[in-house]
Coordinates of N, CA and C in Angstrom, one line a residue:
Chain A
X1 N -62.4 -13.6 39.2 CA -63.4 -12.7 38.5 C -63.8 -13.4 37.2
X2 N -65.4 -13.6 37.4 CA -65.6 -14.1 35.6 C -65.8 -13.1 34.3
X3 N -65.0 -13.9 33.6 CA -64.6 -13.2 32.6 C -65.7 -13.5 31.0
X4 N -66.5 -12.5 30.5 CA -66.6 -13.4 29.2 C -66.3 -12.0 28.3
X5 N -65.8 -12.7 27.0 CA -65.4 -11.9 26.1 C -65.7 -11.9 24.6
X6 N -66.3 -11.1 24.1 CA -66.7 -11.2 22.5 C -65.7 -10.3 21.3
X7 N -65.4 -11.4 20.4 CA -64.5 -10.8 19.2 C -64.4 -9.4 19.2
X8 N -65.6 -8.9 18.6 CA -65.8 -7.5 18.4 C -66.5 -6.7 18.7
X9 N -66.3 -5.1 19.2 CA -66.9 -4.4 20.1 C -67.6 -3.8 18.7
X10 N -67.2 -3.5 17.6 CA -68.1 -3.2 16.3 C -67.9 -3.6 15.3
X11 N -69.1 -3.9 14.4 CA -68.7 -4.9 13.3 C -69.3 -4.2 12.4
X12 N -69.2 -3.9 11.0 CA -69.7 -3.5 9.8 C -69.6 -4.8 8.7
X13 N -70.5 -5.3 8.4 CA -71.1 -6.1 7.2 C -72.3 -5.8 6.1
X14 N -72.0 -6.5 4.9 CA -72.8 -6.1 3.9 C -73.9 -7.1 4.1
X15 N -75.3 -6.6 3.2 CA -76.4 -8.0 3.2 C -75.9 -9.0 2.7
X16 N -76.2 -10.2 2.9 CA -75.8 -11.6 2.1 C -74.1 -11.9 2.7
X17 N -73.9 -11.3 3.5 CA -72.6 -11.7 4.2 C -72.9 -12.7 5.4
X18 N -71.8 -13.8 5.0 CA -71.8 -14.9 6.0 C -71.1 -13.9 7.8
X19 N -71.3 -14.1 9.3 CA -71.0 -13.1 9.8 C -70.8 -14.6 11.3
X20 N -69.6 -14.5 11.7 CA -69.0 -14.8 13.0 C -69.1 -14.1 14.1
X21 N -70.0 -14.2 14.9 CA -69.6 -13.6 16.1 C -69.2 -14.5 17.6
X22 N -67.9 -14.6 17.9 CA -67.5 -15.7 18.6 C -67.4 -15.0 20.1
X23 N -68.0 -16.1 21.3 CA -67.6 -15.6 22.5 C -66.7 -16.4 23.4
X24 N -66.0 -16.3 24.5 CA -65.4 -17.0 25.2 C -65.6 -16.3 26.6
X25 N -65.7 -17.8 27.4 CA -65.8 -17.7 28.9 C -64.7 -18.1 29.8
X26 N -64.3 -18.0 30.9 CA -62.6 -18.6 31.5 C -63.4 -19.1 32.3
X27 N -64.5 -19.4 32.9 CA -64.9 -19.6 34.0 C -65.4 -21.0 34.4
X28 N -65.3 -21.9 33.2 CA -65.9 -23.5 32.9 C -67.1 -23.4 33.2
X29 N -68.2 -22.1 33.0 CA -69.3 -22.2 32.8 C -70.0 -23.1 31.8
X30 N -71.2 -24.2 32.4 CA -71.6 -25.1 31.7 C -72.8 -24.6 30.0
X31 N -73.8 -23.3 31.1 CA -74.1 -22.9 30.1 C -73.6 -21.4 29.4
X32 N -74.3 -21.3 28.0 CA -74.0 -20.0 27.7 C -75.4 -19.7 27.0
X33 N -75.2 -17.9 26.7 CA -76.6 -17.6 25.6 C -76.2 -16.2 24.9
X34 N -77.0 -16.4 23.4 CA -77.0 -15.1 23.0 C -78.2 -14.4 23.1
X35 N -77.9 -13.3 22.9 CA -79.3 -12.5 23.3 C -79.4 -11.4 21.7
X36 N -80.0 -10.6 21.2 CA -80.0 -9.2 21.1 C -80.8 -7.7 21.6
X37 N -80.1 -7.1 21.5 CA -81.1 -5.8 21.7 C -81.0 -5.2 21.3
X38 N -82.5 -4.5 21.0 CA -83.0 -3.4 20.2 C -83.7 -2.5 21.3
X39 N -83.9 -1.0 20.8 CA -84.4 0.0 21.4 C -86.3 -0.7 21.5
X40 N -86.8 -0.3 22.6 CA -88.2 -0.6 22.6 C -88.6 -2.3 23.0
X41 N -87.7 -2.9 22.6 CA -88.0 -4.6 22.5 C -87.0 -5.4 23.3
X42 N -86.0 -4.6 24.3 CA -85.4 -5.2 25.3 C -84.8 -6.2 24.9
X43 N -83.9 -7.3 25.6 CA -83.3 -8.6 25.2 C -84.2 -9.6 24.5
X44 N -83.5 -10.1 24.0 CA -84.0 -11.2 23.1 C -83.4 -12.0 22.9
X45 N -84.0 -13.6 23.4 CA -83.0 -14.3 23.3 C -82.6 -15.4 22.1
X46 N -81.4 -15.7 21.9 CA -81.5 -15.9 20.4 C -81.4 -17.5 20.6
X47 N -80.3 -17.8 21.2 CA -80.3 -19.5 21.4 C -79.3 -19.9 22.3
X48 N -79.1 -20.7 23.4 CA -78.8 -20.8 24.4 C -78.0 -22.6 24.2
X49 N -76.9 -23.0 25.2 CA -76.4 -24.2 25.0 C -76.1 -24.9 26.3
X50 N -76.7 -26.2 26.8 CA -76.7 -26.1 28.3 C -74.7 -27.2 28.2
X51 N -74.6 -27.1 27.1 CA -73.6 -27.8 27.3 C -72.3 -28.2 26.0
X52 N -71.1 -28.5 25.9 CA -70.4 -28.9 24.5 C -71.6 -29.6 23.9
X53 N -71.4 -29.2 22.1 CA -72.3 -29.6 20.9 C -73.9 -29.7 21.1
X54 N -74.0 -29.4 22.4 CA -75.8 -29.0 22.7 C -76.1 -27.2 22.6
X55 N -76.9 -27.5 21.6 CA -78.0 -26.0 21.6 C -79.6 -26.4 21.6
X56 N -79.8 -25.4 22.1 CA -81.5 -24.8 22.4 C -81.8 -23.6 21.6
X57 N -83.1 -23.7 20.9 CA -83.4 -22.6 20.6 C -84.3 -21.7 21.3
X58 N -84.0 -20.2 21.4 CA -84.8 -19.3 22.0 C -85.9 -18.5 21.5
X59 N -86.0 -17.6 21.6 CA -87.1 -16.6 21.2 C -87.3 -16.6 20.2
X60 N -86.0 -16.0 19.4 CA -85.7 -15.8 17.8 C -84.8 -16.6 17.2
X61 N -84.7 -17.4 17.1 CA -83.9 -18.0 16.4 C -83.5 -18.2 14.9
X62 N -84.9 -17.6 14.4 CA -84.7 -17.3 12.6 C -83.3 -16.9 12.6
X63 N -82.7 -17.1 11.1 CA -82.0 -16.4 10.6 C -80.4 -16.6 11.6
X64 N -80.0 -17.5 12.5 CA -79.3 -17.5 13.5 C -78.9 -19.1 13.1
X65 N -77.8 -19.3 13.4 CA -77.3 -20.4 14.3 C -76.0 -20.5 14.8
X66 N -75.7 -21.2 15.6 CA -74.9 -21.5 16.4 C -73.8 -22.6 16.5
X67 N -73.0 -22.1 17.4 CA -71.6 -24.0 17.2 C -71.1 -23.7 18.6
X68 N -71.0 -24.4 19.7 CA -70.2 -25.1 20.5 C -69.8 -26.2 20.6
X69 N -68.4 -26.3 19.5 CA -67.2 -27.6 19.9 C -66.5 -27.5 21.3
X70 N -66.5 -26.2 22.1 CA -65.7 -26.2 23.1 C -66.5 -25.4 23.9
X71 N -66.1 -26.0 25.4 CA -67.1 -25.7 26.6 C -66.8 -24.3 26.6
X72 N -65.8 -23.6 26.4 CA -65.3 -22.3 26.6 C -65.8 -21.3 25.8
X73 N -66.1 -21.8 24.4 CA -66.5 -20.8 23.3 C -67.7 -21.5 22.6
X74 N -68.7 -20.3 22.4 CA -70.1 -19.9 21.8 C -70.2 -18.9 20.9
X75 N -70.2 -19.7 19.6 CA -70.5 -19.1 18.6 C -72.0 -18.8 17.8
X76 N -72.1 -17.3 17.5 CA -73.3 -17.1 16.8 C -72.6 -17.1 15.6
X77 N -73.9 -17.3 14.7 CA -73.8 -17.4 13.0 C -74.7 -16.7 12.3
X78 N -74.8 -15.7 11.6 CA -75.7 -15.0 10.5 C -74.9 -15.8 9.3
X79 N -76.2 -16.9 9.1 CA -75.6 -17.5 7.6 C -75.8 -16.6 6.0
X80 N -76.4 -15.7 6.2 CA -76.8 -14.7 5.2 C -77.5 -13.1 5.8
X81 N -76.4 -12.1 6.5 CA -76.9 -11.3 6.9 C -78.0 -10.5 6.2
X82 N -78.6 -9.8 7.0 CA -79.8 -9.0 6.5 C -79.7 -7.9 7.4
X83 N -80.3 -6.8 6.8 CA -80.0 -5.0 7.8 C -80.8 -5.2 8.7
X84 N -81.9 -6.2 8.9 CA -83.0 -6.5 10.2 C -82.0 -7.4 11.4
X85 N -81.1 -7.6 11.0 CA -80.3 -8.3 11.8 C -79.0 -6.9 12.1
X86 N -79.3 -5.7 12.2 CA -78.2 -4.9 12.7 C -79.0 -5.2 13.4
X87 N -77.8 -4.6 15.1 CA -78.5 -4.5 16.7 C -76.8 -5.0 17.3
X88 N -77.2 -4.7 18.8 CA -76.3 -5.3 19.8 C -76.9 -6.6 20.3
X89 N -75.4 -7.4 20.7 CA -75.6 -8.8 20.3 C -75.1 -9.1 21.5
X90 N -75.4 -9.5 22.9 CA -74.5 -10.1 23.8 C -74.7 -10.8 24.0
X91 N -73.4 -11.5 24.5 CA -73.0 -12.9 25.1 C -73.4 -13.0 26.4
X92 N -73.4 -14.2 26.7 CA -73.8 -14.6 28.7 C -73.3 -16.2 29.1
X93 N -72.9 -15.9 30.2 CA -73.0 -17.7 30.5 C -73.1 -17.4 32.1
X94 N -73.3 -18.9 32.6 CA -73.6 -18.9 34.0 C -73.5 -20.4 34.1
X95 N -73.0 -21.0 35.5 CA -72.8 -22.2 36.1 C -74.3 -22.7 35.9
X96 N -74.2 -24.0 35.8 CA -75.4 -25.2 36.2 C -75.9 -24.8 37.2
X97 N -77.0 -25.2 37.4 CA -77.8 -25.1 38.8 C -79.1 -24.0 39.3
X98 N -80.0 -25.1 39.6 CA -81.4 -23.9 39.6 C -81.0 -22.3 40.1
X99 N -80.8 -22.0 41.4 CA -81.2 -21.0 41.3 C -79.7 -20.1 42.1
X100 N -79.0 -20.8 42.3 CA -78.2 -20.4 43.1 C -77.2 -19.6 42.3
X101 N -76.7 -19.3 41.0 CA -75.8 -18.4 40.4 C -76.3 -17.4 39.5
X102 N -75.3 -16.4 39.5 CA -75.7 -15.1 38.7 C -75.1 -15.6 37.2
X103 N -76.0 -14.7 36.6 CA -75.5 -14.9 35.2 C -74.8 -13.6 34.7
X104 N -73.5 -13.7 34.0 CA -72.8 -12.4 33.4 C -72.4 -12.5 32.3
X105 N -72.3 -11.2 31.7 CA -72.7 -11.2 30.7 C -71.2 -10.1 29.8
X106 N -71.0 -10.2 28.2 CA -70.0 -9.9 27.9 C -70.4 -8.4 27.1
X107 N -69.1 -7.6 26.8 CA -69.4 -6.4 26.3 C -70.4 -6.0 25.5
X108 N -70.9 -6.5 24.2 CA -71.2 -7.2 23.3 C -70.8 -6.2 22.4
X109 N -71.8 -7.0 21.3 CA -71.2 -6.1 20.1 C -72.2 -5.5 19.1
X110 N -71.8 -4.4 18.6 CA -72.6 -3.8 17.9 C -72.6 -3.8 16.3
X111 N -73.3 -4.9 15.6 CA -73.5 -4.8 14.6 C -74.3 -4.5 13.5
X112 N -73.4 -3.8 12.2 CA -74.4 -3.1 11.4 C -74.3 -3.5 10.4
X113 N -75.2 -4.0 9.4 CA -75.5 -4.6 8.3 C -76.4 -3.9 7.2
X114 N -75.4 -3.3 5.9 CA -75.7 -2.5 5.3 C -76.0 -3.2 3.5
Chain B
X1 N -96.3 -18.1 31.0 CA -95.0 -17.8 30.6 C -94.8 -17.1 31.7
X2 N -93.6 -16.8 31.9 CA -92.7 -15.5 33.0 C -92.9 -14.5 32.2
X3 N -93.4 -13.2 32.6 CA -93.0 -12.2 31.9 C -92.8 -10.8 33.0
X4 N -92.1 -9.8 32.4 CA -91.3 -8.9 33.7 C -91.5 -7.4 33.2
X5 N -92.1 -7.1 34.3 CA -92.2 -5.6 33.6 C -91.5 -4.3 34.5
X6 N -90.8 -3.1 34.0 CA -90.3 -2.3 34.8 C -90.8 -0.6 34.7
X7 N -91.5 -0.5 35.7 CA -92.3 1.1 35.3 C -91.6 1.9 36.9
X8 N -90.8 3.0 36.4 CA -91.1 3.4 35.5 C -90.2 3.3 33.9
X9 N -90.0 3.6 32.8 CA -89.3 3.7 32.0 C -88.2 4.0 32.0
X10 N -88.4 5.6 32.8 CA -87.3 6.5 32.9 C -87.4 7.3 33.7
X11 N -86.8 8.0 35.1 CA -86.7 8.4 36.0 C -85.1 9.4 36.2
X12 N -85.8 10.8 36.5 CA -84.8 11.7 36.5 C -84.9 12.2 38.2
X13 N -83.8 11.8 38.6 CA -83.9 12.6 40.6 C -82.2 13.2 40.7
X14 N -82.4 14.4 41.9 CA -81.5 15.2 42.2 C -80.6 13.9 42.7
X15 N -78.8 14.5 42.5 CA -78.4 14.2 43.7 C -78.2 13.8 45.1
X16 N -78.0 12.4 45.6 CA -78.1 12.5 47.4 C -79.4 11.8 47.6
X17 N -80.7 11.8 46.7 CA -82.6 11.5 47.1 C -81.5 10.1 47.0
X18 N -82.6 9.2 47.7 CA -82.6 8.1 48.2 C -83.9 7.5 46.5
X19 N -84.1 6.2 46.1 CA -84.7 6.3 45.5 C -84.9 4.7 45.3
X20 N -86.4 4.8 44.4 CA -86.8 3.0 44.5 C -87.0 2.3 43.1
X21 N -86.4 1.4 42.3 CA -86.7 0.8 41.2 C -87.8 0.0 41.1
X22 N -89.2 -0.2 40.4 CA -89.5 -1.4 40.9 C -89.2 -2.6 39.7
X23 N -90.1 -3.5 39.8 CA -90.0 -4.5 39.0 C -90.9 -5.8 39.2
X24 N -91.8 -6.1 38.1 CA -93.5 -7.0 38.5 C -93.3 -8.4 37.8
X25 N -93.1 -9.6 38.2 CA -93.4 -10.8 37.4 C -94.6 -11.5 37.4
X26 N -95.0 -12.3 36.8 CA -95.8 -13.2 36.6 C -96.1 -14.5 37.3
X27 N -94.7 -15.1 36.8 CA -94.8 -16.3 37.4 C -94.2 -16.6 38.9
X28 N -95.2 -16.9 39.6 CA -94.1 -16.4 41.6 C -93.4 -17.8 41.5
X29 N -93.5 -18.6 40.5 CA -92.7 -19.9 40.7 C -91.2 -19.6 40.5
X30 N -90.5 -18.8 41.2 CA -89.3 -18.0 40.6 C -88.4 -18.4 41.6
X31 N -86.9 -19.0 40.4 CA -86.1 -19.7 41.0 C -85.2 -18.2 41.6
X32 N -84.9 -17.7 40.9 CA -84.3 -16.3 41.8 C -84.1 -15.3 40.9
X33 N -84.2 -14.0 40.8 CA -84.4 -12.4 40.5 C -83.0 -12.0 40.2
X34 N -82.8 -11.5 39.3 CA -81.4 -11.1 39.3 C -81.3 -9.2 38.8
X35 N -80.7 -8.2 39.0 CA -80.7 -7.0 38.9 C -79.4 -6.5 38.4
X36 N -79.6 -6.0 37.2 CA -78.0 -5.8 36.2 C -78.3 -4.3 35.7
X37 N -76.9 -3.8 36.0 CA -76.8 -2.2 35.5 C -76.0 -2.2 33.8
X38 N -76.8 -1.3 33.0 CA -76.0 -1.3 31.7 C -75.9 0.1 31.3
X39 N -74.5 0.7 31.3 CA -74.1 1.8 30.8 C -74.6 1.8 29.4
X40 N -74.4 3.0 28.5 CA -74.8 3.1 27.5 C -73.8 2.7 26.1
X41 N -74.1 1.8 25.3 CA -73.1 0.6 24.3 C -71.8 -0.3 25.3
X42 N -72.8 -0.2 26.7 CA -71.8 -1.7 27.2 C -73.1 -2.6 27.4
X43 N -72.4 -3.8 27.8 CA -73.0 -5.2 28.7 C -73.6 -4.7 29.6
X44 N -74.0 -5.9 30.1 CA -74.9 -5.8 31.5 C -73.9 -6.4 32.7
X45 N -73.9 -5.8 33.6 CA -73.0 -6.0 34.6 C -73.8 -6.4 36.1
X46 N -73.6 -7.5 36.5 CA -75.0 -7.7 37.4 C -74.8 -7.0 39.1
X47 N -75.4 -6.8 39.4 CA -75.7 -6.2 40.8 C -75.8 -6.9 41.9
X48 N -77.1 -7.6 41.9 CA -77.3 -8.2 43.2 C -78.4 -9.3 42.0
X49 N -78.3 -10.7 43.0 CA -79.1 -11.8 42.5 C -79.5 -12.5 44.1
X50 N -81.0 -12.5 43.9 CA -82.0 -12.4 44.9 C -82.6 -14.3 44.6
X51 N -82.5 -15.0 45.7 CA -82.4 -16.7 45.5 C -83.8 -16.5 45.9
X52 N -84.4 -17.7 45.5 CA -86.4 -17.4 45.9 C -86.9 -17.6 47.3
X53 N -85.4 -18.5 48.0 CA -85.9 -18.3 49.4 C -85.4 -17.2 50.5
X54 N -85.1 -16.1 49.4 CA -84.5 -14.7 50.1 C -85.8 -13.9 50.1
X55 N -85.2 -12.8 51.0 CA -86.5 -11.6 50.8 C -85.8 -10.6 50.5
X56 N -84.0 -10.3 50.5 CA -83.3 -9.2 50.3 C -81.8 -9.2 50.1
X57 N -81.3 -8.8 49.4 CA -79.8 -8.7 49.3 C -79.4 -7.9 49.1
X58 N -78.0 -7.0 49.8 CA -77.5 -5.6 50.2 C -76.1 -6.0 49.3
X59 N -75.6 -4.7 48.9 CA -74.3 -4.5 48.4 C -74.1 -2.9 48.3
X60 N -73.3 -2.8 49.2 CA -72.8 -0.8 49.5 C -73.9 -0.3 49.4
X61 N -74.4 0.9 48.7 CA -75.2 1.0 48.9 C -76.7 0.6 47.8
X62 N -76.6 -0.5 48.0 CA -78.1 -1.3 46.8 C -78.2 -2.0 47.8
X63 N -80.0 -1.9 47.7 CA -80.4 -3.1 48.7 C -81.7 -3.5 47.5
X64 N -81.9 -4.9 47.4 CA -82.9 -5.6 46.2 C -83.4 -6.4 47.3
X65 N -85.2 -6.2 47.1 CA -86.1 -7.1 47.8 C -86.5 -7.8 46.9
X66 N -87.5 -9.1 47.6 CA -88.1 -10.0 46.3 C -89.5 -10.3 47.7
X67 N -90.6 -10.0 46.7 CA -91.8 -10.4 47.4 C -92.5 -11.3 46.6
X68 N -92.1 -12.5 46.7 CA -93.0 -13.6 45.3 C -94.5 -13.7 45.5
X69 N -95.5 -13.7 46.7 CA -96.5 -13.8 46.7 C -97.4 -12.5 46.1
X70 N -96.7 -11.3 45.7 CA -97.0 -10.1 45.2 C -96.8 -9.9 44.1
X71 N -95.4 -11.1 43.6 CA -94.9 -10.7 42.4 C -94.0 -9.3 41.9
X72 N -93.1 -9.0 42.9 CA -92.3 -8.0 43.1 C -91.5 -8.0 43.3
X73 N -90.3 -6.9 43.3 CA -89.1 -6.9 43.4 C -88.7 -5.3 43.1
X74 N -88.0 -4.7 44.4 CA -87.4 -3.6 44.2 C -86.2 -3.1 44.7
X75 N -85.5 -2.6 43.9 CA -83.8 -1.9 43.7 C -83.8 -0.5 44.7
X76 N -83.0 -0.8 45.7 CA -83.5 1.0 46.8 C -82.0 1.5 46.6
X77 N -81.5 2.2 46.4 CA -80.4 3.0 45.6 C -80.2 4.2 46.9
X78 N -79.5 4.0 47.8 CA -79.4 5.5 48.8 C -78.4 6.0 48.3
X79 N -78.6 7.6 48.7 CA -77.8 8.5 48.5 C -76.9 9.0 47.0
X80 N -78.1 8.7 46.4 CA -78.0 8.7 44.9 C -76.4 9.3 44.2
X81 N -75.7 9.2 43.1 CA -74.7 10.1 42.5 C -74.6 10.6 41.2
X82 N -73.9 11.2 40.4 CA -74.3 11.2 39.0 C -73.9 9.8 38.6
X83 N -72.6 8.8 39.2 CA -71.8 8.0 38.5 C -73.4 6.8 38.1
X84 N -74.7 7.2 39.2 CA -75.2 6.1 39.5 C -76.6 5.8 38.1
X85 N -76.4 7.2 37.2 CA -77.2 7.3 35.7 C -76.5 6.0 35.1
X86 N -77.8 4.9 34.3 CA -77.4 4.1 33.9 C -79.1 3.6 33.5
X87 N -78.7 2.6 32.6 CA -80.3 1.8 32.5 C -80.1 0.8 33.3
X88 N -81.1 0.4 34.4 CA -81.5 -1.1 35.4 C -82.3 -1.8 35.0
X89 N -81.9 -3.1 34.6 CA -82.6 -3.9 34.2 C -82.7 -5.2 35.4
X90 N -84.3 -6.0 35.6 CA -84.4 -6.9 36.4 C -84.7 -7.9 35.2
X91 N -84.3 -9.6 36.1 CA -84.6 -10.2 35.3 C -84.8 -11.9 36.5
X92 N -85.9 -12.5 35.9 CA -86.4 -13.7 36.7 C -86.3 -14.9 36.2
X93 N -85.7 -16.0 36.7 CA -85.5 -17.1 36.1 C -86.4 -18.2 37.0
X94 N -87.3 -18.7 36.1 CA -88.6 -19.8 36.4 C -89.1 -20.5 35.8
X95 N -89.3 -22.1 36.5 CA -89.7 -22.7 36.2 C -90.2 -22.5 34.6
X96 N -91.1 -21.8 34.4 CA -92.1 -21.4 33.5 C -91.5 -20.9 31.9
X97 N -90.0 -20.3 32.5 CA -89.2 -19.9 31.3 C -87.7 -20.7 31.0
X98 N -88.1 -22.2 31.2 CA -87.2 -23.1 31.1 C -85.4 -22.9 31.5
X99 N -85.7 -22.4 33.0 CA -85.0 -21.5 34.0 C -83.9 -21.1 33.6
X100 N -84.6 -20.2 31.7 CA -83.8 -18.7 31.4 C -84.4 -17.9 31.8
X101 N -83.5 -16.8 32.2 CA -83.8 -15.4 32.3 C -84.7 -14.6 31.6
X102 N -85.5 -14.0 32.3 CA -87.1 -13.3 31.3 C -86.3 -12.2 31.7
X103 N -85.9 -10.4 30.9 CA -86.2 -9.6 31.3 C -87.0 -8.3 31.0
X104 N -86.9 -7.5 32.2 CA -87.5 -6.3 31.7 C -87.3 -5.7 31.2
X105 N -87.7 -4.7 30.5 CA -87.2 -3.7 29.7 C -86.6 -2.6 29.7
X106 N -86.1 -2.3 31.4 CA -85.2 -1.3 32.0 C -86.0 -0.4 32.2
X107 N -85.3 0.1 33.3 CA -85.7 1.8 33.5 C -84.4 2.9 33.6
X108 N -84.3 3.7 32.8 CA -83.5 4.4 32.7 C -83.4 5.3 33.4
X109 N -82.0 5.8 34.3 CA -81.6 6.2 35.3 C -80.7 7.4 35.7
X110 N -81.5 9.1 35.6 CA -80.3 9.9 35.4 C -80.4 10.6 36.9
X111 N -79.3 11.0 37.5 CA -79.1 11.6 38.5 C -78.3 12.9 37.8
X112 N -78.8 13.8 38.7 CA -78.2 15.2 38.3 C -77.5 15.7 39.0
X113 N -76.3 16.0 38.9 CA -75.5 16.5 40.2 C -76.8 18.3 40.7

């Protein structure tokens, strides 16, 4: 069963706070992504990694960045949070390969930035 | 670009009705359709994922079609339950969206006992 898992199911931070939100996969999925969602504007994708120390940027990528040193774990980064960046934040990864695998996805998390 | 749309928004049916999700893309260059249920402050938990040279995929009772020359795709849910209220979200991965996932914006899903 694939597993992915994010640090925290809720997070409270102030503006101007540096903010970690780490995920992990068991599954040696090659890629991963973060997404957000908001009410009205559906998923959003924030930035995606097809592989160790490789990122892509997605939709939104302001205000974001990212670190994969290890195939297992994908890290998002709020280098200076802002209350436009509260929202739920999930994780995803899925095997290589055009079309043949599902992608799943982790609790996520709900963060509020005050 | 891929882009995916799901109407209706939100949909309220009795107990037991049999009932249809749909779901419209853009781009028919579509490597495969994937259909994920998300309770309310969870993840997305996926359902069924539809390959481009499929026309259908069954699990209990969910059956997901994919018609690419139409640009469609729909979720048939029998014998509906309350457990089965949830938002459905579809989502397409193509060529055209650097074979990430485009999705829709859900339709929201209450069964009434």
């Amino acid at each position: 069963d694939v597993k992915v898992t994010q640090s925290s199911r809720y997070l409270v931070k102030r503006t101007g706070e540096k903010v970690f939100l780490e995920c992990v996969q068991d599954m040696d999925h090659e890629n991963m992504f973060w997404y957000r969602q908001d009410p009205g504007l559906g998923l959003r994708l924030i930035y995606f990694s097809y592989d160790v120390k490789m990122k892509e940027k997605g939709d939104i990528p302001e205000g974001y960045s990212v670190s994969r040193e290890k195939k297992e774990r994908f890290s998002l980064i709020l280098e200076s949070a802002s209350t436009n960046q509260t929202s739920m934040y999930l994780c995803a990864s899925r095997p290589s390969g055009r079309a043949l695998y599902e992608q799943y996805f982790g609790p996520g998390t709900r963060l509020t930035v005050t | 670009k891929q882009e995916v749309t799901q109407i209706p928004a939100a949909l309220s049916v009795p107990e037991g009705e049999n009932l249809v999700l749909n779901c419209s893309f853009t781009d028919s260059a579509i490597y495969n359709l994937q259909w994920f249920r998300q309770d309310p402050g969870k993840g997305l938990t996926s359902l069924l994922l539809i390959q481009s040279s499929q026309r259908e995929q069954t699990s209990g009772r969910l059956n997901a079609s994919l018609d690419k020359s139409s640009g469609r795709s729909t979720l048939y849910i029998a014998a509906s339950q309350p457990g089965d209220s949830a938002t459905y979200l579809c989502a397409g991965r193509s060529r055209g969206s650097q074979g990430n996932l485009i999705f829709g914006k859900g339709t929201k899903l209450s069964v009434k006992p």
